Each structure stands twice: as structure tokens, then as C-alpha cells.
Amino acid sequence: MPKRPIIVVLLLATAGVADVAHAAGAYKWVDAQGNTHYDDQNSLKQRLTLQYLNQRNVPEQIEATTPREFIEAVARDCANARDRAAVFRGARKVYGRDPVGNAYLLSARQQALEVETAERNVQRYCSAGAAASLYREQRLAASAPKVRKIEVEQRR
């Protein structure tokens, strides 16, 4: 019997199996001994089917999740902003410090500006989704190109 038809039959059979495996999907995993395995079930014994894939919720735009430490820091900033706003709203007199460290009484206008700033900080740190929004801002700022200020010496 010629070898050519056997090879063709084997190739067609292999291609058919590959199409079935590709259509059904496969998980690749490595056991404790380092052997690689392929299966249509994951470690939770869920079959990889079209129905299973359609049930999974995948966000349209995948973004990094906000780290827990960052969320906790924003929660602390929120509490501080609320405390500060409450102090400024309830104070009869508010004092500031100059660069040298001397205390001085803020005018009514200066005190009103401090209250406005404190209220803006409450909105910034305490609004729904504040941690995710601030983290996104921080990541964008970190990825922005750095602009160097170049001082040109004037010729006289």
C-alpha cells in the first residue's frame, strides 16, 4: 500500500481534530511535575463552551484596578477634607502663617476662600468613584511627557 494516501488521511484527520479543538476552546495548564496538559475544562471543572463565554462579563474598556492602598489613602483624605471644611465653616476667627512662621488673622474674604477650597477638596476626595478617578489622573500624569524648562542665558 502506498504511503502517500495514509499521510493524506492522517493530515486530514489531524486537521479535523484541530478544528474541533479550536472551536470548543482549550485550557492549557501545567501540573506539579511540570507536565503540560490541554483540556476543555478549567480548574473549576467548567466546560469552555460558547454559552459559558457569553455569560462572562468583560468590560468594553479594560483599565487597571485601583490599588487598595490608594483607595485607603483617598478615604483618609476624604475624612481630613470633611474635618477641615467643618472647622473652617464653624470658626469665628481663622489664623494663617506666613513663610517665616508668624501667625496672622485671616480677613473675612480669605476665610471664605479657605472654606471654598475645603469644600472643593470634599467634592474631590469624597465623591462616588473618587479613588478610581484620582488614580486614573495620577496614571495619566505619570505617563505624560515630561517638559523640561530650559533657561537661556541672555547675552550682553
PDB file of C-alpha atoms in Angstrom, residues 20-112:
ATOM      1  CA  VAL A  20     -12.906  20.726  16.726  1.00  0.00           C
ATOM      2  CA  ALA A  21     -10.425  21.617  19.487  1.00  0.00           C
ATOM      3  CA  HIS A  22     -10.181  25.179  18.206  1.00  0.00           C
ATOM      4  CA  ALA A  23     -13.953  25.566  18.019  1.00  0.00           C
ATOM      5  CA  ALA A  24     -14.512  24.176  21.501  1.00  0.00           C
ATOM      6  CA  GLY A  25     -11.605  26.032  23.117  1.00  0.00           C
ATOM      7  CA  ALA A  26      -8.964  24.608  25.355  1.00  0.00           C
ATOM      8  CA  TYR A  27      -7.255  25.377  28.635  1.00  0.00           C
ATOM      9  CA  LYS A  28      -3.540  24.877  28.995  1.00  0.00           C
ATOM     10  CA  TRP A  29      -2.210  24.022  32.433  1.00  0.00           C
ATOM     11  CA  VAL A  30       0.935  22.614  33.976  1.00  0.00           C
ATOM     12  CA  ASP A  31       0.800  20.049  36.774  1.00  0.00           C
ATOM     13  CA  ALA A  32       3.080  19.798  39.813  1.00  0.00           C
ATOM     14  CA  GLN A  33       5.522  17.579  37.902  1.00  0.00           C
ATOM     15  CA  GLY A  34       5.877  20.191  35.137  1.00  0.00           C
ATOM     16  CA  ASN A  35       3.832  18.298  32.527  1.00  0.00           C
ATOM     17  CA  THR A  36       1.742  20.464  30.204  1.00  0.00           C
ATOM     18  CA  HIS A  37      -1.892  19.455  29.754  1.00  0.00           C
ATOM     19  CA  TYR A  38      -4.676  20.673  27.466  1.00  0.00           C
ATOM     20  CA  ASP A  39      -8.338  20.287  28.380  1.00  0.00           C
ATOM     21  CA  ASP A  40     -11.742  21.793  27.667  1.00  0.00           C
ATOM     22  CA  GLN A  41     -12.319  22.275  31.410  1.00  0.00           C
ATOM     23  CA  ASN A  42     -10.696  24.836  33.672  1.00  0.00           C
ATOM     24  CA  SER A  43      -9.561  24.140  37.213  1.00  0.00           C
ATOM     25  CA  LEU A  44     -13.128  24.721  38.438  1.00  0.00           C
ATOM     26  CA  LYS A  45     -14.342  21.975  36.077  1.00  0.00           C
ATOM     27  CA  GLN A  46     -16.284  24.462  33.963  1.00  0.00           C
ATOM     28  CA  ARG A  47     -16.513  23.470  30.327  1.00  0.00           C
ATOM     29  CA  LEU A  48     -15.322  26.089  27.880  1.00  0.00           C
ATOM     30  CA  THR A  49     -18.404  26.492  25.720  1.00  0.00           C
ATOM     31  CA  LEU A  50     -19.885  29.346  23.761  1.00  0.00           C
ATOM     32  CA  GLN A  51     -22.633  29.619  26.377  1.00  0.00           C
ATOM     33  CA  TYR A  52     -20.029  29.905  29.174  1.00  0.00           C
ATOM     34  CA  LEU A  53     -18.094  32.561  27.252  1.00  0.00           C
ATOM     35  CA  ASN A  54     -21.266  34.580  26.583  1.00  0.00           C
ATOM     36  CA  GLN A  55     -22.131  34.558  30.306  1.00  0.00           C
ATOM     37  CA  ARG A  56     -18.827  36.142  31.266  1.00  0.00           C
ATOM     38  CA  ASN A  57     -18.905  39.897  31.685  1.00  0.00           C
ATOM     39  CA  VAL A  58     -15.916  41.572  30.116  1.00  0.00           C
ATOM     40  CA  PRO A  59     -15.799  45.373  30.301  1.00  0.00           C
ATOM     41  CA  GLU A  60     -15.643  47.192  26.995  1.00  0.00           C
ATOM     42  CA  GLN A  61     -12.586  49.126  28.085  1.00  0.00           C
ATOM     43  CA  ILE A  62     -10.260  47.308  30.433  1.00  0.00           C
ATOM     44  CA  GLU A  63      -8.468  49.562  32.895  1.00  0.00           C
ATOM     45  CA  ALA A  64      -6.176  48.782  35.752  1.00  0.00           C
ATOM     46  CA  THR A  65      -7.937  48.380  39.048  1.00  0.00           C
ATOM     47  CA  THR A  66      -7.301  50.902  41.760  1.00  0.00           C
ATOM     48  CA  PRO A  67      -4.862  49.562  44.371  1.00  0.00           C
ATOM     49  CA  ARG A  68      -6.272  49.040  47.859  1.00  0.00           C
ATOM     50  CA  GLU A  69      -3.624  51.313  49.413  1.00  0.00           C
ATOM     51  CA  PHE A  70      -4.668  54.130  47.078  1.00  0.00           C
ATOM     52  CA  ILE A  71      -8.352  53.669  47.961  1.00  0.00           C
ATOM     53  CA  GLU A  72      -7.478  53.780  51.676  1.00  0.00           C
ATOM     54  CA  ALA A  73      -5.393  56.933  51.175  1.00  0.00           C
ATOM     55  CA  VAL A  74      -8.287  58.645  49.364  1.00  0.00           C
ATOM     56  CA  ALA A  75     -10.643  57.637  52.201  1.00  0.00           C
ATOM     57  CA  ARG A  76      -8.246  59.264  54.693  1.00  0.00           C
ATOM     58  CA  ASP A  77      -8.026  62.373  52.505  1.00  0.00           C
ATOM     59  CA  CYS A  78     -11.838  62.473  52.387  1.00  0.00           C
ATOM     60  CA  ALA A  79     -12.101  62.341  56.188  1.00  0.00           C
ATOM     61  CA  ASN A  80      -9.441  65.056  56.531  1.00  0.00           C
ATOM     62  CA  ALA A  81     -11.166  67.256  53.941  1.00  0.00           C
ATOM     63  CA  ARG A  82     -14.524  66.930  55.736  1.00  0.00           C
ATOM     64  CA  ASP A  83     -12.931  67.758  59.097  1.00  0.00           C
ATOM     65  CA  ARG A  84     -11.106  70.746  57.644  1.00  0.00           C
ATOM     66  CA  ALA A  85     -14.254  72.066  55.938  1.00  0.00           C
ATOM     67  CA  ALA A  86     -16.228  71.711  59.175  1.00  0.00           C
ATOM     68  CA  VAL A  87     -13.550  73.602  61.121  1.00  0.00           C
ATOM     69  CA  PHE A  88     -13.442  76.461  58.603  1.00  0.00           C
ATOM     70  CA  ARG A  89     -17.256  76.698  58.445  1.00  0.00           C
ATOM     71  CA  GLY A  90     -17.591  76.830  62.244  1.00  0.00           C
ATOM     72  CA  ALA A  91     -14.657  79.079  63.097  1.00  0.00           C
ATOM     73  CA  ARG A  92     -15.207  82.686  64.093  1.00  0.00           C
ATOM     74  CA  LYS A  93     -11.573  83.574  63.569  1.00  0.00           C
ATOM     75  CA  VAL A  94      -9.108  81.769  61.325  1.00  0.00           C
ATOM     76  CA  TYR A  95      -5.394  82.323  61.515  1.00  0.00           C
ATOM     77  CA  GLY A  96      -2.776  81.666  58.881  1.00  0.00           C
ATOM     78  CA  ARG A  97       1.003  81.528  58.952  1.00  0.00           C
ATOM     79  CA  ASP A  98       3.397  83.494  56.824  1.00  0.00           C
ATOM     80  CA  PRO A  99       6.551  81.890  55.343  1.00  0.00           C
ATOM     81  CA  VAL A 100       8.554  82.848  58.427  1.00  0.00           C
ATOM     82  CA  GLY A 101       6.006  81.174  60.727  1.00  0.00           C
ATOM     83  CA  ASN A 102       4.288  84.218  62.200  1.00  0.00           C
ATOM     84  CA  ALA A 103       0.535  83.825  62.810  1.00  0.00           C
ATOM     85  CA  TYR A 104      -1.898  86.377  61.377  1.00  0.00           C
ATOM     86  CA  LEU A 105      -5.687  86.738  61.338  1.00  0.00           C
ATOM     87  CA  LEU A 106      -7.337  85.951  58.003  1.00  0.00           C
ATOM     88  CA  SER A 107      -9.755  88.518  56.642  1.00  0.00           C
ATOM     89  CA  ALA A 108     -13.385  87.559  56.011  1.00  0.00           C
ATOM     90  CA  ARG A 109     -12.587  87.181  52.286  1.00  0.00           C
ATOM     91  CA  GLN A 110      -9.549  84.996  52.974  1.00  0.00           C
ATOM     92  CA  GLN A 111     -11.610  82.849  55.330  1.00  0.00           C
ATOM     93  CA  ALA A 112     -14.343  82.480  52.657  1.00  0.00           C
TER      94      ALA A 112
END
